[in-house]
XYZ file of C-alpha atoms in Angstrom:
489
model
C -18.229 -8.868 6.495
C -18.560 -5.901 8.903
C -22.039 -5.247 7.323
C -23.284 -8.104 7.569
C -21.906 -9.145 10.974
C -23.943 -5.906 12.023
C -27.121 -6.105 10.003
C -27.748 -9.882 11.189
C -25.670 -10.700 14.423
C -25.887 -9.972 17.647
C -22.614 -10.006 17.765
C -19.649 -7.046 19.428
C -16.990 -5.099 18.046
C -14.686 -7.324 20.042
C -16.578 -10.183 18.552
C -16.102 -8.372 15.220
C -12.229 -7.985 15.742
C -11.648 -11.994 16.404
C -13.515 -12.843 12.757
C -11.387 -10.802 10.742
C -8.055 -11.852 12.544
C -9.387 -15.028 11.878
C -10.338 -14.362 8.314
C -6.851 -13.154 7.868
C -4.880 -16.032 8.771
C -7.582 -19.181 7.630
C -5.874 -19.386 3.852
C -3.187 -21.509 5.562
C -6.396 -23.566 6.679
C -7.961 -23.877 3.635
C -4.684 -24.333 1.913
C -3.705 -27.637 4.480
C -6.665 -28.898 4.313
C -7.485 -29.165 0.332
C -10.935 -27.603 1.083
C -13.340 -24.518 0.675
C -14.226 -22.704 4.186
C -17.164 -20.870 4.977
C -17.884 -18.885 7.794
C -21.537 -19.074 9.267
C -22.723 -16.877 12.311
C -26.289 -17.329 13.911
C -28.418 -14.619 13.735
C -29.706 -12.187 16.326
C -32.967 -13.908 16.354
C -30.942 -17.221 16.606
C -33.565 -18.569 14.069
C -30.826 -18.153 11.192
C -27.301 -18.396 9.896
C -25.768 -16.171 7.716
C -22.503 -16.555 5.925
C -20.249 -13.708 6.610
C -16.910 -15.174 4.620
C -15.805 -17.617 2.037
C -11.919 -18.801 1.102
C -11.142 -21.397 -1.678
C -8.309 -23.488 -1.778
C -4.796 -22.747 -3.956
C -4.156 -26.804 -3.289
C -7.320 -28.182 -4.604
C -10.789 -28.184 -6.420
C -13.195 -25.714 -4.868
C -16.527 -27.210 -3.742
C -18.332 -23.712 -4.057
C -18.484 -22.737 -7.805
C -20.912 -19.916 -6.865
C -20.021 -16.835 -4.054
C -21.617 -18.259 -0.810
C -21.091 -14.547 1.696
C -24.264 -13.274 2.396
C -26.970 -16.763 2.365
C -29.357 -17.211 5.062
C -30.046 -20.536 5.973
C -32.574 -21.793 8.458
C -31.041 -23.382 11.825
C -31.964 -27.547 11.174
C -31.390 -27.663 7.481
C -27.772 -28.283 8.150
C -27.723 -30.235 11.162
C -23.987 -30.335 11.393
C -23.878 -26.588 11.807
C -25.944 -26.946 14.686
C -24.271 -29.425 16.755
C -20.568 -27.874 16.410
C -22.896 -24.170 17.423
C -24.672 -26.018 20.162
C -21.991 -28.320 21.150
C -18.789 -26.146 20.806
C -17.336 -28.873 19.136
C -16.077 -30.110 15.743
C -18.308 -32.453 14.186
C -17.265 -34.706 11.141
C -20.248 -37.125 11.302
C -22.516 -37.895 8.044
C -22.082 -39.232 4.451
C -20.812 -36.948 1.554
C -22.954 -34.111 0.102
C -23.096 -33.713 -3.823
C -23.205 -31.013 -5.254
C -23.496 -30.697 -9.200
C -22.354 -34.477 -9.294
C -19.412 -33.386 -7.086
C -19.069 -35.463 -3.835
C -18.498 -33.276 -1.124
C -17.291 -34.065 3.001
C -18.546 -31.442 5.041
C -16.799 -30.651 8.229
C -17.843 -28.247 11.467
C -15.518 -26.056 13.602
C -16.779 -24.051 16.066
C -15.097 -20.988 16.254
C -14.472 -19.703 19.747
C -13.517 -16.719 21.777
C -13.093 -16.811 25.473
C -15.293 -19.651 26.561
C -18.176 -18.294 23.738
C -18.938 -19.932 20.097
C -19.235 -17.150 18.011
C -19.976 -19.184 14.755
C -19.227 -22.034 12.413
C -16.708 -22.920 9.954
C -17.639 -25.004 7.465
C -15.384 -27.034 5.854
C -16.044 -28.398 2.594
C -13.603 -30.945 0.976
C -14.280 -31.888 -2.912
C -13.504 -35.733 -3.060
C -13.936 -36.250 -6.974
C -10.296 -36.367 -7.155
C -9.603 -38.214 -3.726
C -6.505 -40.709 -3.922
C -3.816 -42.207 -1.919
C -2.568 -39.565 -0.378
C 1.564 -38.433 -0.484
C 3.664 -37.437 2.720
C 3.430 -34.091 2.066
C -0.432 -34.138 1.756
C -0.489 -36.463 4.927
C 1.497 -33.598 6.984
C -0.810 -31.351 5.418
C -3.936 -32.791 6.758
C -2.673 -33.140 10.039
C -1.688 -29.882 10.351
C -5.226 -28.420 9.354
C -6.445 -30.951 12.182
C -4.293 -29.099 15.057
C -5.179 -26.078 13.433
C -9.178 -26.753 13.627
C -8.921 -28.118 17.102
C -7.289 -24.588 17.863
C -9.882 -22.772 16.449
C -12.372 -24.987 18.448
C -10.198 -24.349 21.470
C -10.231 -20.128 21.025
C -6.225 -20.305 21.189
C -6.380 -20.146 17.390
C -5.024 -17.189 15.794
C -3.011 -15.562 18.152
C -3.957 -12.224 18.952
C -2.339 -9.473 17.673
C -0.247 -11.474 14.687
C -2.821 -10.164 12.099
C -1.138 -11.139 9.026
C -0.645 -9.984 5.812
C -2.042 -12.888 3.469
C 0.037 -11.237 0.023
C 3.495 -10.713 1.990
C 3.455 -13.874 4.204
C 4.723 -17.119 3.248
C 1.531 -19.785 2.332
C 1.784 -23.435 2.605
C 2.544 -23.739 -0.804
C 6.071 -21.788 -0.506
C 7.114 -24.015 1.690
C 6.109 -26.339 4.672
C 8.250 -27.292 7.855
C 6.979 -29.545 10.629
C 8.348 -29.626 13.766
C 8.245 -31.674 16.999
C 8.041 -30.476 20.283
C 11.777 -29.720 20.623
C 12.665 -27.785 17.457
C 13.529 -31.015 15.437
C 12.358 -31.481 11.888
C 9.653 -34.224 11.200
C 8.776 -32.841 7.653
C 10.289 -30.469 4.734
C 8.397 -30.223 2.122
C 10.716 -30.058 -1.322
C 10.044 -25.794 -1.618
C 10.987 -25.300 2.060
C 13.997 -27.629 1.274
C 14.851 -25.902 -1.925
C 14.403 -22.992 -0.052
C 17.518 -23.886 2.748
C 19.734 -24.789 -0.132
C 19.275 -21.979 -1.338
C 20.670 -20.381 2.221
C 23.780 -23.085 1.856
C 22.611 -26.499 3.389
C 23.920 -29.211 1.934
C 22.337 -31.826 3.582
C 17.979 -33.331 4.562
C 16.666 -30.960 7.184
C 14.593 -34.168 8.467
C 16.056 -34.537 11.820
C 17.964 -31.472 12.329
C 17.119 -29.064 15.170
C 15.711 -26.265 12.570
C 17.183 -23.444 15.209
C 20.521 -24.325 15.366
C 20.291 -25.187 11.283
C 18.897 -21.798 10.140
C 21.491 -19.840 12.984
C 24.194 -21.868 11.474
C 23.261 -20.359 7.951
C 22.638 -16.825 9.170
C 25.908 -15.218 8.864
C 25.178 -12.594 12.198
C 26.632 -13.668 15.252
C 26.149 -12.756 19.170
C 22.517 -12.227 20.982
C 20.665 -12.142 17.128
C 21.529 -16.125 16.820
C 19.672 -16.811 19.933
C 17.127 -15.170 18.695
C 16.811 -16.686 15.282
C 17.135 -20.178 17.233
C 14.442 -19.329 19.403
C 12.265 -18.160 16.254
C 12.706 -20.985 13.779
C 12.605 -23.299 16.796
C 8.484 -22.195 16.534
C 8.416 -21.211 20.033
C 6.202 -18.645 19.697
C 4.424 -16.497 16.981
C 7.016 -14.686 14.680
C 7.880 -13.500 11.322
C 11.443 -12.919 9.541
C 13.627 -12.940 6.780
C 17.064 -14.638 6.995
C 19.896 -13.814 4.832
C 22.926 -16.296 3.911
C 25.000 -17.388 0.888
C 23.379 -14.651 -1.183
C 19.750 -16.175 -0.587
C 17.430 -14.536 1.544
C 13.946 -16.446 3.087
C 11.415 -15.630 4.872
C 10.554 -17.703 7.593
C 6.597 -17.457 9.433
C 6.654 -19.733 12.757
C 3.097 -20.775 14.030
C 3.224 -23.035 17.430
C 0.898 -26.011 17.674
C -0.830 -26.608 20.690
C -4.188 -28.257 19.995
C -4.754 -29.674 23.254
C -3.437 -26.566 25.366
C 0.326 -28.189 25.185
C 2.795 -27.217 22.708
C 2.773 -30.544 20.097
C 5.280 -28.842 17.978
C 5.465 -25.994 15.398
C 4.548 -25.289 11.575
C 7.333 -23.317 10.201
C 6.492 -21.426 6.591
C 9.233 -20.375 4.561
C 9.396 -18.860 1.447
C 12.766 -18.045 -1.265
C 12.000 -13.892 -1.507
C 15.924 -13.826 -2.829
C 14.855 -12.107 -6.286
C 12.525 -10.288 -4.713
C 14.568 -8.605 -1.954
C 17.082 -7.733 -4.683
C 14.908 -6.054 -7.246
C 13.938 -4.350 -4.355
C 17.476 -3.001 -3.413
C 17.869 -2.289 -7.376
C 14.827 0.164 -7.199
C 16.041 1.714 -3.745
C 19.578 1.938 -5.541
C 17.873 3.298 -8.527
C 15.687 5.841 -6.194
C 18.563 7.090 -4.725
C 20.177 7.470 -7.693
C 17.405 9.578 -9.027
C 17.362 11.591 -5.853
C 20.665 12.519 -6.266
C 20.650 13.565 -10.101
C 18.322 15.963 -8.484
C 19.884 17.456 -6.188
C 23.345 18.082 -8.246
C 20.589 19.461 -10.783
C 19.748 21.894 -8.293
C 23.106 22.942 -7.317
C 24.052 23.199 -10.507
C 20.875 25.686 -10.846
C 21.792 27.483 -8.204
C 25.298 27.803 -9.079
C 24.106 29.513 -12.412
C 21.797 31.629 -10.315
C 24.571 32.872 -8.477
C 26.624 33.357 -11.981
C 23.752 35.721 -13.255
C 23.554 37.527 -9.742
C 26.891 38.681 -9.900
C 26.581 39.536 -13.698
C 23.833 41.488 -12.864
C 25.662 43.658 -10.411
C 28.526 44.531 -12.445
C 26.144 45.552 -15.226
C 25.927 49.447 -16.026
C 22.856 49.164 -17.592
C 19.340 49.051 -15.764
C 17.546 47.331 -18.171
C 20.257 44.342 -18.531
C 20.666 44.137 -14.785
C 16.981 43.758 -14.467
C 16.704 41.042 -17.306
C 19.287 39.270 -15.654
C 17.589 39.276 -12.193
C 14.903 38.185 -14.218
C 16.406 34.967 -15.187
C 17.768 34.193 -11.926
C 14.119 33.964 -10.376
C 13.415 32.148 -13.992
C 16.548 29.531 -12.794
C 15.620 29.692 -9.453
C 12.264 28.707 -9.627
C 12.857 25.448 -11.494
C 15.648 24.691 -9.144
C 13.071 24.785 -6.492
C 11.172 21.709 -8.035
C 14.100 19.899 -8.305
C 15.307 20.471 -4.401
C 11.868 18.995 -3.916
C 12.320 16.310 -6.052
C 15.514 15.115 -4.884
C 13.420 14.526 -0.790
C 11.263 12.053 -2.761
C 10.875 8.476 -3.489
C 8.963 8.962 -6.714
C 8.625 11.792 -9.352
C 6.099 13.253 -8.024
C 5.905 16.549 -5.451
C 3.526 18.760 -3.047
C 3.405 21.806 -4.947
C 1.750 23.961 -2.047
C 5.451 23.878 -0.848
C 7.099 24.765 -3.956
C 4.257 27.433 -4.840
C 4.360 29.297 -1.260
C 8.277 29.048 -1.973
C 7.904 31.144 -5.136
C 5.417 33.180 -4.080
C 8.010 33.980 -1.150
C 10.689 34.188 -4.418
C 8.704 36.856 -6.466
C 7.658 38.903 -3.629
C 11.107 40.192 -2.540
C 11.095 42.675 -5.777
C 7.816 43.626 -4.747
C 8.118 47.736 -5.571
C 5.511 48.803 -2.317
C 4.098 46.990 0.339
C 2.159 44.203 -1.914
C 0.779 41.169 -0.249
C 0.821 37.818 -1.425
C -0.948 35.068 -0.233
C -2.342 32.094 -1.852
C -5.838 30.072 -1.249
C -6.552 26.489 -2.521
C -4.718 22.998 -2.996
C -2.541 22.719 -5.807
C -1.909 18.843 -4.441
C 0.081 16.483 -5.679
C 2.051 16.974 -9.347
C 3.861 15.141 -11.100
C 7.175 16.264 -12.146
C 6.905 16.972 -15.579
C 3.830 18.934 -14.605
C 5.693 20.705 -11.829
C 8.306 22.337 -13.368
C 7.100 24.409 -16.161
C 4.286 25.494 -13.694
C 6.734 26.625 -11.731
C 7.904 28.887 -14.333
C 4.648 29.875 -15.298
C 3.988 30.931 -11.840
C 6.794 32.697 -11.143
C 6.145 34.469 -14.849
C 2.837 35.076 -13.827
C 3.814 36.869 -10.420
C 6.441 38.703 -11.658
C 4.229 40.317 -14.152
C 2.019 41.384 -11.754
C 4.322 43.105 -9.338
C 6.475 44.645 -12.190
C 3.243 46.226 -13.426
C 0.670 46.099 -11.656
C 1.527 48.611 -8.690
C 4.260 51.639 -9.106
C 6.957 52.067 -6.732
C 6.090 52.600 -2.964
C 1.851 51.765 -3.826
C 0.453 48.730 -1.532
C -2.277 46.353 -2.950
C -2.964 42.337 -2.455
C -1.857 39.374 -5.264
C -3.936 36.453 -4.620
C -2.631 32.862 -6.032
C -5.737 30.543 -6.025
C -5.697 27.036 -7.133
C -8.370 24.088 -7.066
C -8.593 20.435 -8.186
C -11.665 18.845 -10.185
C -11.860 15.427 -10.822
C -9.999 14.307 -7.937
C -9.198 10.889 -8.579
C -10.152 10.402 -11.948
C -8.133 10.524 -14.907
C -9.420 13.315 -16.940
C -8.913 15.763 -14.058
C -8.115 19.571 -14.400
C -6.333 22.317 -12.337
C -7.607 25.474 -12.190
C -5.664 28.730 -11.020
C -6.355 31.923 -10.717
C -3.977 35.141 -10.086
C -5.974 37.894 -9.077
C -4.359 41.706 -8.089
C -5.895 44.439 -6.907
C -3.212 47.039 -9.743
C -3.546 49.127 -12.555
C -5.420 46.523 -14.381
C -4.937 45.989 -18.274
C -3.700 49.024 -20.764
C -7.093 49.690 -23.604
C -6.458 46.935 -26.282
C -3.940 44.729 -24.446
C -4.527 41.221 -26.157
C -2.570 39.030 -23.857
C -2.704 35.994 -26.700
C -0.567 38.729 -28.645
C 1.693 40.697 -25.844
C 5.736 40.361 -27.195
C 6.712 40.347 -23.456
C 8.911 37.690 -22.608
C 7.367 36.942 -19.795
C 3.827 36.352 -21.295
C 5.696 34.434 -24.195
C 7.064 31.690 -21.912
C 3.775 31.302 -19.985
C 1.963 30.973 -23.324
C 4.624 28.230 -24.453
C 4.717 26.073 -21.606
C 0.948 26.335 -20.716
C -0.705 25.800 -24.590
C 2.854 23.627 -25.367
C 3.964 21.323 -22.347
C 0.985 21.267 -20.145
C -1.439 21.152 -22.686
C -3.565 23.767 -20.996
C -5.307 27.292 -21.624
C -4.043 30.711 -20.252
C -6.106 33.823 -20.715
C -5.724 37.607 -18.889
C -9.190 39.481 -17.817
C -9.761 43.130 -16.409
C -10.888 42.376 -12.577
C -13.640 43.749 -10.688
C -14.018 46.666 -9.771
C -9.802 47.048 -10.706
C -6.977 44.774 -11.176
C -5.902 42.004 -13.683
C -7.445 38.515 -13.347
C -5.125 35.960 -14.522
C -7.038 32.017 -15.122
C -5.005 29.030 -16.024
C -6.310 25.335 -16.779
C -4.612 22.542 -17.089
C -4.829 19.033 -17.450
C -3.165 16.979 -14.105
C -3.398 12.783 -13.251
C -5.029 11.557 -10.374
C -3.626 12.405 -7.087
C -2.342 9.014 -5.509
């Protein structure tokens, strides 16, 4: 719509703005009314109108078979889109159109914002299955009537309640018509199903639908007066009411076709099974969260185990394999205190690779700098933690041989993303120092280091990836990792 509101029209941003709040509410039009809408605008030449939206009907037949957004038609070849644009008003005059043996009423409402007609909605009613119509369908039509007149009027939708056609209740949910003081005229058997369901026993037809739905809300105090005031349909709201172990959601709309307030549509909608499969997955979220974090305590608690085994060993070479295994530990333990701050199983790794970065460094033998470069984005979990490991592997390596005790030099982690968005994507890192570089005939595919062992596992075995270890330019090792990652969300 933007495009072609700005391509054809003459038209503001302002002017813009209005269409699409109107666009988002006119379902409930098209829905009460049993007909397909269309939304024409003039032209900036004014010679032209061009149709900038299109909504069908979940009540009825569509009239449109075809996609109608984007036709030009000339101004005079439909003569009752000229009157309601030149008139400002709606016009309902003229026999049926058919279409593909399909009688269709056509119907024009101007639609209108601050004293201006900014276009036309056509209204398009299939009447091959017209028939006596039912209350409900009655209430419905009259509805769509105050509704039209609003638009027509400019006080139709109300400015800033841009709604949210998939979470708000539709006509279909559940219907409530009220008069001018709160009392119900009309409940249509979902929006009665739908108080039952709160605890009402008896008709809502002639019940003050305030005092009713208070009555069922089990709060008490200064929130009653204003559920009262809300299902009353005094003004423009949107809430959820909870009672007997039923929760709906109620959508007020005010009627005031003529300027005065006439009454109020109230839409309401059960959202009982909905609200608690949502609790079950927050439950279930938290529950997750918190295996986490006793995961990571638990980590950390065996890090601390294997720190003070390590001190009370006599030999160097078993208190550095322990220390070894506590930045092994402490590394996955990291992923997990990550994991447990999340709603889903997936984590930032930046954080958690600047963390072991930070980790690694401390055993640093000179004055080494790390620093990493890149986006590692967003992992998922099973991704996360063996690179993790691999990382802090990787690292260690490098500061345990790369540079002897007291030498400075530069470790550079670099990582970048290819394929953002698309499923066969790839991450590619890099560890680069600035050491020793690689002993003659070092075959890193072959090395018995622990170390290189694990990073060869978890790359080539978990993550499905490729690991290699180059001589650097003009010195240093050059470390290059790929692996296989899902779209970032």
């Amino acid at each position: 719509m933007n495009d072609l509101v700005r391509q054809h029209t003459a038209l503001s941003e302002t002017d813009l703005e209005w269409l699409h709040l109107l666009v988002s509410e006119w379902q409930l039009l098209s829905d009460l009314s049993f007909a397909d809408l269309v939304l024409w605008v003039p032209t900036l030449d004014g010679t032209r109108y061009v149709s900038v939206a299109q909504m069908r009907p979940n009540t009825g037949p569509t009239s449109y078979q075809d996609d109608m957004v984007g036709h030009l038609v000339p101004r005079g070849r439909r003569p009752l889109l000229d009157a309601a644009l030149d008139e400002g008003r709606i016009v309902r005059e003229g026999d049926p159109e058919w279409r593909e043996e399909v009688p269709v009423r056509v119907e024009s409402i101007p639609v209108r914002r601050e004293g201006r007609v900014l276009g036309v909605i056509a209204r398009n009613t299939n009447l091959l299955t017209v028939r006596t119509p039912s209350r409900l369908e009655l209430t419905y039509l009259q509805s769509a009537s105050d509704l039209a007149q609003m638009i027509a009027a400019g006080t139709f939708p109300y400015p800033g309640q841009q709604v949210d056609m998939d979470a708000s209740p539709r006509a279909g949910d559940g219907l409530i018509r009220l008069d001018a003081e709160g009392v119900v005229t009309y409940a249509s058997p979902n929006a009665l199903s739908a108080y039952h369901r709160l605890g009402l026993a008896a008709d809502l037809v002639g019940q003050h639908l305030g005092t009713t739905t208070a009555e069922l809300a089990p709060s008490r105090g200064p929130v009653d007066e204003a559920i009262v005031k809300l299902a009353s349909g005094w003004a423009p709201r949107e809430t959820e009411i909870e009672g007997n172990s039923g929760v709906i959601q109620l959508r007020a709309i005010p009627l005031k076709p003529k300027g005065t307030r006439i009454g109020s549509l109230v839409l309401c909608r059960d959202v009982t099974e909905l609200r608690r499969r949502e609790r079950e997955l927050i439950t279930k979220d938290a529950t997750i969260r918190e295996i986490h974090h006793r995961v990571k305590n638990n980590l950390q608690t065996v890090a601390a185990l294997l720190r003070l085994q390590a001190r009370r060993m006599d030999s160097e070479g078993g208190r550095e394999a322990l220390n070894e295994a506590v930045r092994r530990v402490g590394s996955i333990a990291i992923v997990h205190e990550t994991l447990s701050q999340n709603l889903d199983e997936r984590v930032e790794f930046d954080e958690i690779a600047d963390r072991v970065i930070a980790m690694v460094a401390e055993i640093s033998p000179g004055k080494v700098e790390c620093r990493r470069t890149g986006r590692f984005g967003i992992l998922d979990a099973e991704v996360a933690t063996p690179l993790s490991m691999v990382l802090t592997e990787i690292l260690q390596n490098a500061l345990e041989h790369a540079f002897t005790q007291g030498e400075g030099g530069r470790v550079e982690v670099s990582a970048t993303r290819t394929g953002t968005g698309r499923a066969d994507g790839r991450l590619l890192i890099t560890v680069l120092d600035d050491g020793s570089g690689l002993p003659e005939g070092f075959d890193p595919q072959r090395a018995g280091n622990l170390g290189l062992q694990i990073v060869r596992t978890l790359v080539e075995g978990e993550l499905g990836g490729t690991f290699d270890m180059l001589r650097a330019e003009p010195r240093g090792t050059k470390v290059v990792l790929d692996v296989p990652v899902s779209p970032q969300k």
